[in-house]
mmCIF file of C-alpha atoms and ligand atoms in Angstrom:
data_model
loop_
_atom_site.group_PDB
_atom_site.id
_atom_site.type_symbol
_atom_site.label_atom_id
_atom_site.label_comp_id
_atom_site.label_asym_id
_atom_site.label_seq_id
_atom_site.Cartn_x
_atom_site.Cartn_y
_atom_site.Cartn_z
ATOM 1 C CA MET G 1 58.396 25.026 -0.466
ATOM 2 C CA LEU G 2 60.979 22.741 -2.061
ATOM 3 C CA GLU G 3 64.115 21.744 -1.340
ATOM 4 C CA LEU G 4 66.929 19.872 -3.498
ATOM 5 C CA LYS G 5 69.469 18.020 -1.422
ATOM 6 C CA ASN G 6 72.455 16.975 -2.837
ATOM 7 C CA ILE G 7 70.952 15.569 -5.787
ATOM 8 C CA SER G 8 72.981 13.177 -8.393
ATOM 9 C CA TYR G 9 71.622 11.227 -11.701
ATOM 10 C CA THR G 10 73.929 8.897 -12.826
ATOM 11 C CA VAL G 11 73.118 7.174 -16.657
ATOM 12 C CA ASP G 12 73.801 3.288 -16.682
ATOM 13 C CA ASP G 13 77.114 4.568 -18.446
ATOM 14 C CA GLY G 14 78.156 5.813 -15.531
ATOM 15 C CA LYS G 15 77.957 9.336 -16.808
ATOM 16 C CA GLY G 16 76.555 12.378 -14.278
ATOM 17 C CA ILE G 17 73.746 14.087 -15.926
ATOM 18 C CA ILE G 18 73.179 16.110 -12.874
ATOM 19 C CA LYS G 19 76.375 15.917 -9.859
ATOM 20 C CA ASP G 20 75.435 17.334 -6.467
ATOM 21 C CA LEU G 21 72.761 19.531 -6.802
ATOM 22 C CA SER G 22 71.251 21.418 -4.217
ATOM 23 C CA LEU G 23 68.495 24.467 -4.502
ATOM 24 C CA THR G 24 66.100 25.318 -3.376
ATOM 25 C CA ILE G 25 62.742 27.038 -4.169
ATOM 26 C CA ASP G 26 60.641 29.704 -1.430
ATOM 27 C CA ASP G 27 56.427 29.491 -2.203
ATOM 28 C CA LYS G 28 54.726 32.032 -4.582
ATOM 29 C CA LYS G 29 58.676 32.905 -6.346
ATOM 30 C CA PHE G 30 58.542 33.113 -9.890
ATOM 31 C CA ILE G 31 62.275 31.160 -11.267
ATOM 32 C CA VAL G 32 63.251 30.713 -14.541
ATOM 33 C CA ILE G 33 65.693 28.282 -15.514
ATOM 34 C CA THR G 34 67.700 28.707 -17.865
ATOM 35 C CA GLY G 35 71.608 26.991 -19.933
ATOM 36 C CA PRO G 36 72.772 25.473 -22.296
ATOM 37 C CA ASN G 37 71.557 22.329 -24.156
ATOM 38 C CA GLY G 38 71.823 19.059 -22.382
ATOM 39 C CA GLY G 39 72.794 21.256 -19.052
ATOM 40 C CA GLY G 40 70.201 19.226 -17.147
ATOM 41 C CA LYS G 41 67.212 20.933 -17.536
ATOM 42 C CA SER G 42 64.660 18.502 -18.184
ATOM 43 C CA THR G 43 65.812 15.406 -16.677
ATOM 44 C CA LEU G 44 65.842 18.448 -12.856
ATOM 45 C CA ALA G 45 62.236 18.863 -14.208
ATOM 46 C CA LYS G 46 61.301 15.630 -14.321
ATOM 47 C CA ILE G 47 63.080 14.318 -11.006
ATOM 48 C CA ILE G 48 60.895 16.940 -10.032
ATOM 49 C CA ALA G 49 57.745 15.530 -11.024
ATOM 50 C CA GLY G 50 59.018 12.313 -9.711
ATOM 51 C CA ILE G 51 59.326 11.287 -13.597
ATOM 52 C CA VAL G 52 63.029 10.471 -13.302
ATOM 53 C CA LYS G 53 64.305 8.465 -9.578
ATOM 54 C CA PRO G 54 67.058 10.023 -8.602
ATOM 55 C CA THR G 55 70.113 8.107 -7.965
ATOM 56 C CA SER G 56 71.322 9.615 -4.849
ATOM 57 C CA GLY G 57 70.091 12.547 -3.012
ATOM 58 C CA GLN G 58 66.903 13.393 -1.706
ATOM 59 C CA ILE G 59 63.355 16.852 -2.684
ATOM 60 C CA LEU G 60 61.542 17.366 0.061
ATOM 61 C CA PHE G 61 58.286 19.797 -0.957
ATOM 62 C CA ASP G 62 56.792 21.283 2.580
ATOM 63 C CA GLY G 63 58.767 19.969 4.507
ATOM 64 C CA VAL G 64 57.408 15.953 3.635
ATOM 65 C CA ASP G 65 59.987 14.206 2.135
ATOM 66 C CA ILE G 66 58.681 12.651 -1.722
ATOM 67 C CA THR G 67 61.967 10.786 -2.816
ATOM 68 C CA ASP G 68 60.142 7.804 -3.408
ATOM 69 C CA LYS G 69 56.487 9.241 -4.110
ATOM 70 C CA ASN G 70 55.592 8.725 -7.603
ATOM 71 C CA ILE G 71 54.312 10.604 -9.780
ATOM 72 C CA THR G 72 50.975 10.551 -9.230
ATOM 73 C CA GLU G 73 51.450 11.361 -5.223
ATOM 74 C CA ARG G 74 54.072 14.351 -6.100
ATOM 75 C CA ALA G 75 50.710 15.823 -8.136
ATOM 76 C CA GLN G 76 47.594 15.007 -5.287
ATOM 77 C CA MET G 77 49.942 17.467 -3.487
ATOM 78 C CA GLY G 78 50.220 20.153 -5.721
ATOM 79 C CA ILE G 79 53.273 19.486 -8.413
ATOM 80 C CA SER G 80 51.921 19.745 -11.654
ATOM 81 C CA PHE G 81 54.874 19.655 -14.914
ATOM 82 C CA ALA G 82 54.148 20.301 -18.454
ATOM 83 C CA PHE G 83 56.478 18.381 -20.364
ATOM 84 C CA GLN G 84 59.031 20.586 -23.282
ATOM 85 C CA GLN G 85 57.514 17.836 -25.911
ATOM 86 C CA PRO G 86 54.063 16.595 -24.386
ATOM 87 C CA VAL G 87 51.844 13.650 -24.162
ATOM 88 C CA ARG G 88 48.865 12.396 -26.517
ATOM 89 C CA PHE G 89 45.884 11.264 -25.426
ATOM 90 C CA LYS G 90 44.071 9.444 -27.829
ATOM 91 C CA GLY G 91 40.323 8.597 -27.116
ATOM 92 C CA VAL G 92 39.955 11.929 -24.348
ATOM 93 C CA THR G 93 39.367 15.270 -25.258
ATOM 94 C CA VAL G 94 40.373 18.916 -24.444
ATOM 95 C CA ARG G 95 37.547 19.816 -22.709
ATOM 96 C CA ASP G 96 38.003 16.105 -20.903
ATOM 97 C CA LEU G 97 41.583 17.240 -20.068
ATOM 98 C CA ILE G 98 40.923 20.720 -18.410
ATOM 99 C CA ASN G 99 38.450 19.646 -16.596
ATOM 100 C CA LEU G 100 41.004 16.129 -15.336
ATOM 101 C CA ALA G 101 43.906 19.482 -14.530
ATOM 102 C CA SER G 102 40.741 21.165 -12.462
ATOM 103 C CA GLY G 103 39.688 18.383 -10.225
ATOM 104 C CA LYS G 104 35.793 19.555 -11.894
ATOM 105 C CA SER G 105 33.641 19.581 -14.254
ATOM 106 C CA LEU G 106 33.862 23.126 -16.046
ATOM 107 C CA THR G 107 31.123 24.756 -17.908
ATOM 108 C CA THR G 108 32.471 24.945 -21.267
ATOM 109 C CA ALA G 109 33.225 29.206 -20.876
ATOM 110 C CA ALA G 110 35.166 28.330 -17.595
ATOM 111 C CA ALA G 111 37.432 25.584 -20.263
ATOM 112 C CA CYS G 112 36.754 28.010 -23.080
ATOM 113 C CA GLU G 113 38.132 30.060 -21.512
ATOM 114 C CA TYR G 114 41.648 28.501 -20.337
ATOM 115 C CA LEU G 115 42.092 27.724 -24.213
ATOM 116 C CA SER G 116 41.600 31.238 -25.199
ATOM 117 C CA GLU G 117 44.927 32.447 -22.602
ATOM 118 C CA VAL G 118 46.968 30.273 -24.820
ATOM 119 C CA GLY G 119 45.832 31.782 -27.697
ATOM 120 C CA LEU G 120 43.432 28.971 -29.174
ATOM 121 C CA CYS G 121 39.996 30.151 -30.112
ATOM 122 C CA ALA G 122 38.315 27.916 -28.192
ATOM 123 C CA LYS G 123 34.866 27.293 -29.731
ATOM 124 C CA ASP G 124 37.027 24.651 -33.071
ATOM 125 C CA TYR G 125 39.448 22.685 -30.044
ATOM 126 C CA ILE G 126 37.120 22.070 -26.651
ATOM 127 C CA ASN G 127 35.559 18.891 -27.944
ATOM 128 C CA ARG G 128 39.014 17.705 -30.262
ATOM 129 C CA GLU G 129 40.619 14.040 -29.781
ATOM 130 C CA VAL G 130 44.486 14.845 -27.724
ATOM 131 C CA ASN G 131 45.833 12.788 -30.944
ATOM 132 C CA ALA G 132 47.864 13.646 -33.441
ATOM 133 C CA SER G 133 45.763 15.631 -35.673
ATOM 134 C CA LEU G 134 46.554 18.290 -33.006
ATOM 135 C CA SER G 135 49.742 19.674 -34.288
ATOM 136 C CA GLY G 136 52.561 20.179 -32.614
ATOM 137 C CA GLY G 137 51.780 24.095 -31.345
ATOM 138 C CA GLU G 138 48.594 23.524 -30.340
ATOM 139 C CA LEU G 139 48.876 20.749 -28.436
ATOM 140 C CA LYS G 140 51.727 22.868 -26.934
ATOM 141 C CA ARG G 141 49.403 24.869 -25.716
ATOM 142 C CA ILE G 142 46.543 22.599 -24.788
ATOM 143 C CA GLU G 143 49.501 21.431 -22.151
ATOM 144 C CA ILE G 144 49.891 24.865 -20.733
ATOM 145 C CA ALA G 145 46.322 25.333 -20.318
ATOM 146 C CA THR G 146 46.135 22.317 -18.089
ATOM 147 C CA VAL G 147 48.243 23.143 -15.857
ATOM 148 C CA MET G 148 47.296 26.870 -15.059
ATOM 149 C CA ALA G 149 43.468 24.306 -14.836
ATOM 150 C CA ARG G 150 45.060 22.328 -12.377
ATOM 151 C CA LYS G 151 46.407 25.682 -10.146
ATOM 152 C CA THR G 152 48.668 23.553 -7.931
ATOM 153 C CA LYS G 153 51.276 24.999 -5.744
ATOM 154 C CA LEU G 154 54.293 24.373 -7.714
ATOM 155 C CA SER G 155 54.307 24.701 -11.342
ATOM 156 C CA ILE G 156 56.888 23.675 -13.542
ATOM 157 C CA PHE G 157 56.912 24.026 -17.507
ATOM 158 C CA ASP G 158 59.634 22.938 -19.575
ATOM 159 C CA GLU G 159 60.254 25.232 -22.573
ATOM 160 C CA PRO G 160 56.799 26.332 -23.125
ATOM 161 C CA GLU G 161 57.785 28.679 -26.596
ATOM 162 C CA ALA G 162 59.207 25.346 -28.105
ATOM 163 C CA GLY G 163 57.267 25.006 -31.608
ATOM 164 C CA ILE G 164 54.749 28.325 -31.098
ATOM 165 C CA ASP G 165 55.210 31.347 -33.173
ATOM 166 C CA LEU G 166 55.734 34.101 -32.999
ATOM 167 C CA TRP G 167 52.822 36.031 -33.001
ATOM 168 C CA SER G 168 51.322 33.687 -30.033
ATOM 169 C CA PHE G 169 54.807 33.681 -28.234
ATOM 170 C CA LYS G 170 53.683 36.950 -27.567
ATOM 171 C CA ASN G 171 50.532 35.947 -25.872
ATOM 172 C CA LEU G 172 52.287 33.641 -23.841
ATOM 173 C CA ILE G 173 54.132 35.927 -22.221
ATOM 174 C CA ASP G 174 50.743 37.868 -21.330
ATOM 175 C CA VAL G 175 50.069 34.884 -19.795
ATOM 176 C CA PHE G 176 52.618 34.387 -17.763
ATOM 177 C CA GLU G 177 52.963 38.009 -16.681
ATOM 178 C CA LYS G 178 49.084 37.590 -15.522
ATOM 179 C CA MET G 179 50.285 34.469 -13.185
ATOM 180 C CA HIS G 180 53.344 36.197 -12.427
ATOM 181 C CA ASP G 181 51.226 38.737 -10.422
ATOM 182 C CA GLU G 182 48.568 36.367 -9.792
ATOM 183 C CA ILE G 183 50.945 34.105 -8.470
ATOM 184 C CA GLN G 184 49.609 31.666 -5.388
ATOM 185 C CA GLY G 185 52.067 28.896 -5.542
ATOM 186 C CA SER G 186 55.313 29.311 -7.383
ATOM 187 C CA ILE G 187 56.464 28.709 -10.941
ATOM 188 C CA ILE G 188 59.273 27.092 -12.406
ATOM 189 C CA ILE G 189 59.611 28.390 -16.119
ATOM 190 C CA ILE G 190 62.418 26.290 -17.921
ATOM 191 C CA SER G 191 63.068 28.889 -21.142
ATOM 192 C CA HIS G 192 66.063 29.925 -23.767
ATOM 193 C CA GLN G 193 63.303 33.551 -23.746
ATOM 194 C CA GLU G 194 64.783 36.726 -23.407
ATOM 195 C CA ARG G 195 61.182 37.866 -22.678
ATOM 196 C CA ILE G 196 60.289 34.861 -19.372
ATOM 197 C CA LEU G 197 63.920 35.647 -18.529
ATOM 198 C CA ASN G 198 63.157 39.136 -17.659
ATOM 199 C CA ILE G 199 59.611 38.573 -15.515
ATOM 200 C CA ALA G 200 61.633 35.483 -13.344
ATOM 201 C CA ASP G 201 61.451 36.637 -10.283
ATOM 202 C CA GLU G 202 65.566 34.792 -10.295
ATOM 203 C CA ILE G 203 67.178 33.473 -12.796
ATOM 204 C CA ILE G 204 68.864 29.874 -12.152
ATOM 205 C CA VAL G 205 71.397 28.874 -14.753
ATOM 206 C CA ILE G 206 72.105 25.616 -15.286
ATOM 207 C CA ALA G 207 74.931 23.193 -17.214
ATOM 208 C CA ASN G 208 77.240 20.276 -17.851
ATOM 209 C CA GLY G 209 74.365 18.869 -14.881
ATOM 210 C CA GLU G 210 75.357 21.690 -12.047
ATOM 211 C CA LEU G 211 73.440 25.102 -10.436
ATOM 212 C CA VAL G 212 76.266 27.456 -12.412
ATOM 213 C CA ASN G 213 74.813 30.538 -11.621
ATOM 214 C CA ARG G 214 71.782 32.282 -9.285
ATOM 215 C CA GLY G 215 70.284 35.359 -8.409
ATOM 216 C CA SER G 216 67.876 38.064 -9.627
ATOM 217 C CA ARG G 217 67.550 39.075 -13.147
ATOM 218 C CA ASP G 218 70.203 42.183 -12.793
ATOM 219 C CA GLU G 219 72.274 39.773 -12.123
ATOM 220 C CA ILE G 220 72.654 37.277 -14.265
ATOM 221 C CA PHE G 221 71.090 38.336 -17.401
ATOM 222 C CA PRO G 222 74.497 40.591 -18.067
ATOM 223 C CA THR G 223 76.277 37.097 -17.228
ATOM 224 C CA LEU G 224 74.275 34.990 -19.769
ATOM 225 C CA LEU G 225 74.967 38.282 -22.451
ATOM 226 C CA ASP G 226 78.484 37.971 -21.583
ATOM 227 C CA ASP G 227 80.368 36.079 -24.890
ATOM 228 C CA THR G 228 82.946 34.602 -21.833
ATOM 229 C CA ALA G 229 80.215 33.488 -19.325
ATOM 230 C CA ASN G 230 78.482 31.498 -22.816
ATOM 231 C CA ALA G 231 81.757 30.420 -24.260
ATOM 232 C CA SER G 232 82.488 28.382 -20.253
ATOM 233 C CA ALA G 233 78.874 27.032 -20.670
ATOM 234 C CA GLY G 234 79.034 26.189 -23.939
ATOM 235 C CA CYS G 235 75.680 28.364 -25.562
ATOM 236 C CA SER G 236 74.823 30.536 -26.632
ATOM 237 C CA VAL G 237 71.919 30.599 -24.503
ATOM 238 C CA LEU G 238 69.753 33.907 -26.198
ATOM 239 C CA ARG G 239 68.657 32.292 -28.996
ATOM 240 C CA GLY G 240 65.230 32.898 -31.129
ATOM 241 C CA VAL G 241 61.728 30.689 -30.398
ATOM 242 C CA LYS G 242 63.123 27.438 -30.863
HETATM 243 N N1 LIG M 301 67.779 8.366 -19.635
HETATM 244 C C1 LIG M 301 69.348 8.668 -20.272
HETATM 245 N N2 LIG M 301 70.317 7.588 -20.400
HETATM 246 C C2 LIG M 301 71.634 8.938 -21.780
HETATM 247 N N3 LIG M 301 71.671 10.562 -21.202
HETATM 248 C C3 LIG M 301 70.782 10.844 -21.108
HETATM 249 C C4 LIG M 301 69.443 10.435 -20.520
HETATM 250 N N4 LIG M 301 68.490 11.617 -20.043
HETATM 251 C C5 LIG M 301 68.965 12.771 -20.089
HETATM 252 N N5 LIG M 301 69.962 12.107 -21.078
HETATM 253 C C6 LIG M 301 71.677 13.451 -21.093
HETATM 254 O O1 LIG M 301 71.832 14.122 -20.283
HETATM 255 C C7 LIG M 301 71.554 15.578 -20.816
HETATM 256 C C8 LIG M 301 70.207 16.334 -19.621
HETATM 257 O O2 LIG M 301 69.586 16.460 -20.999
HETATM 258 P P1 LIG M 301 68.462 17.325 -20.505
HETATM 259 O O3 LIG M 301 67.591 16.856 -21.786
HETATM 260 O O4 LIG M 301 68.126 17.116 -19.349
HETATM 261 O O5 LIG M 301 68.629 18.854 -21.101
HETATM 262 P P2 LIG M 301 68.520 19.949 -21.935
HETATM 263 O O6 LIG M 301 69.047 20.927 -20.147
HETATM 264 O O7 LIG M 301 67.187 19.912 -20.970
HETATM 265 O O8 LIG M 301 69.102 20.560 -23.480
HETATM 266 P P3 LIG M 301 67.616 21.357 -23.966
HETATM 267 O O9 LIG M 301 67.724 22.811 -23.084
HETATM 268 O O10 LIG M 301 68.258 20.738 -24.815
HETATM 269 O O11 LIG M 301 66.835 20.770 -24.141
HETATM 270 C C9 LIG M 301 71.542 15.278 -22.162
HETATM 271 O O12 LIG M 301 73.379 14.416 -22.995
HETATM 272 C C10 LIG M 301 70.626 14.131 -22.334
HETATM 273 O O13 LIG M 301 71.457 13.564 -23.762
HETATM 274 MG MG1 LIG M 302 65.176 19.893 -22.287
#
């Protein structure tokens, strides 16, 4: 179980990015976080992963206080994170990344299976270097494959649909639906996509650094379509693939 207690993140000019936010995520839950651009979703994900240190508040993971633990320690405890904009690793191949993520030396067939799941023709990619020659969408899919290979207790995906074409997006939804059915740990997906919101056990809406709503798909979905709610959140949550 993940518990965020009164988390705030304030930047140097005094602007509050996350404001006294408390949140509990139970085991084996498929949670989708949504909300307007600039609302604080990616910052919150980075705070959970240990990339950004909150100004105040406490984070517990399975009852252990991880507030002062760094990204590596949190990864070892079972938290994995796929960036909205993935990083490139010069000199490291796709196969290396998947092996590293799974913690073992996988057979080519096993490593390829992860790539196929995210819609990549595996044999074309397995020995490619994770450098600038990969397109943004390819890189994004490779990163999703590595998080899947890790099979950790908590996996966080920041806008997995970003930069992914419509055809591949359909495959990606299938992948997440499968993850939902076979869920081992908890999954947090940050997304603006209706089809991803549809498979959530629970939707959390974050706007202006605060948790503004939380509930089942049926409870939250109508409020997202409500113009007044969108206007007050300063956005239209449901929009096309970015
Ligand atoms: N280090 C920083 N210094 C100043 N402002 C920051 C910093 N980090 C984040 N912000 C601001 O905090 C706000 C929240 O950013 P964040 O990336 O968390 O939003 P988001 O909800 O993920 O948005 P999107 O839907 O566009 O991805 C933005 O206005 C961003 O510019
Ligand atoms: Mg973001």
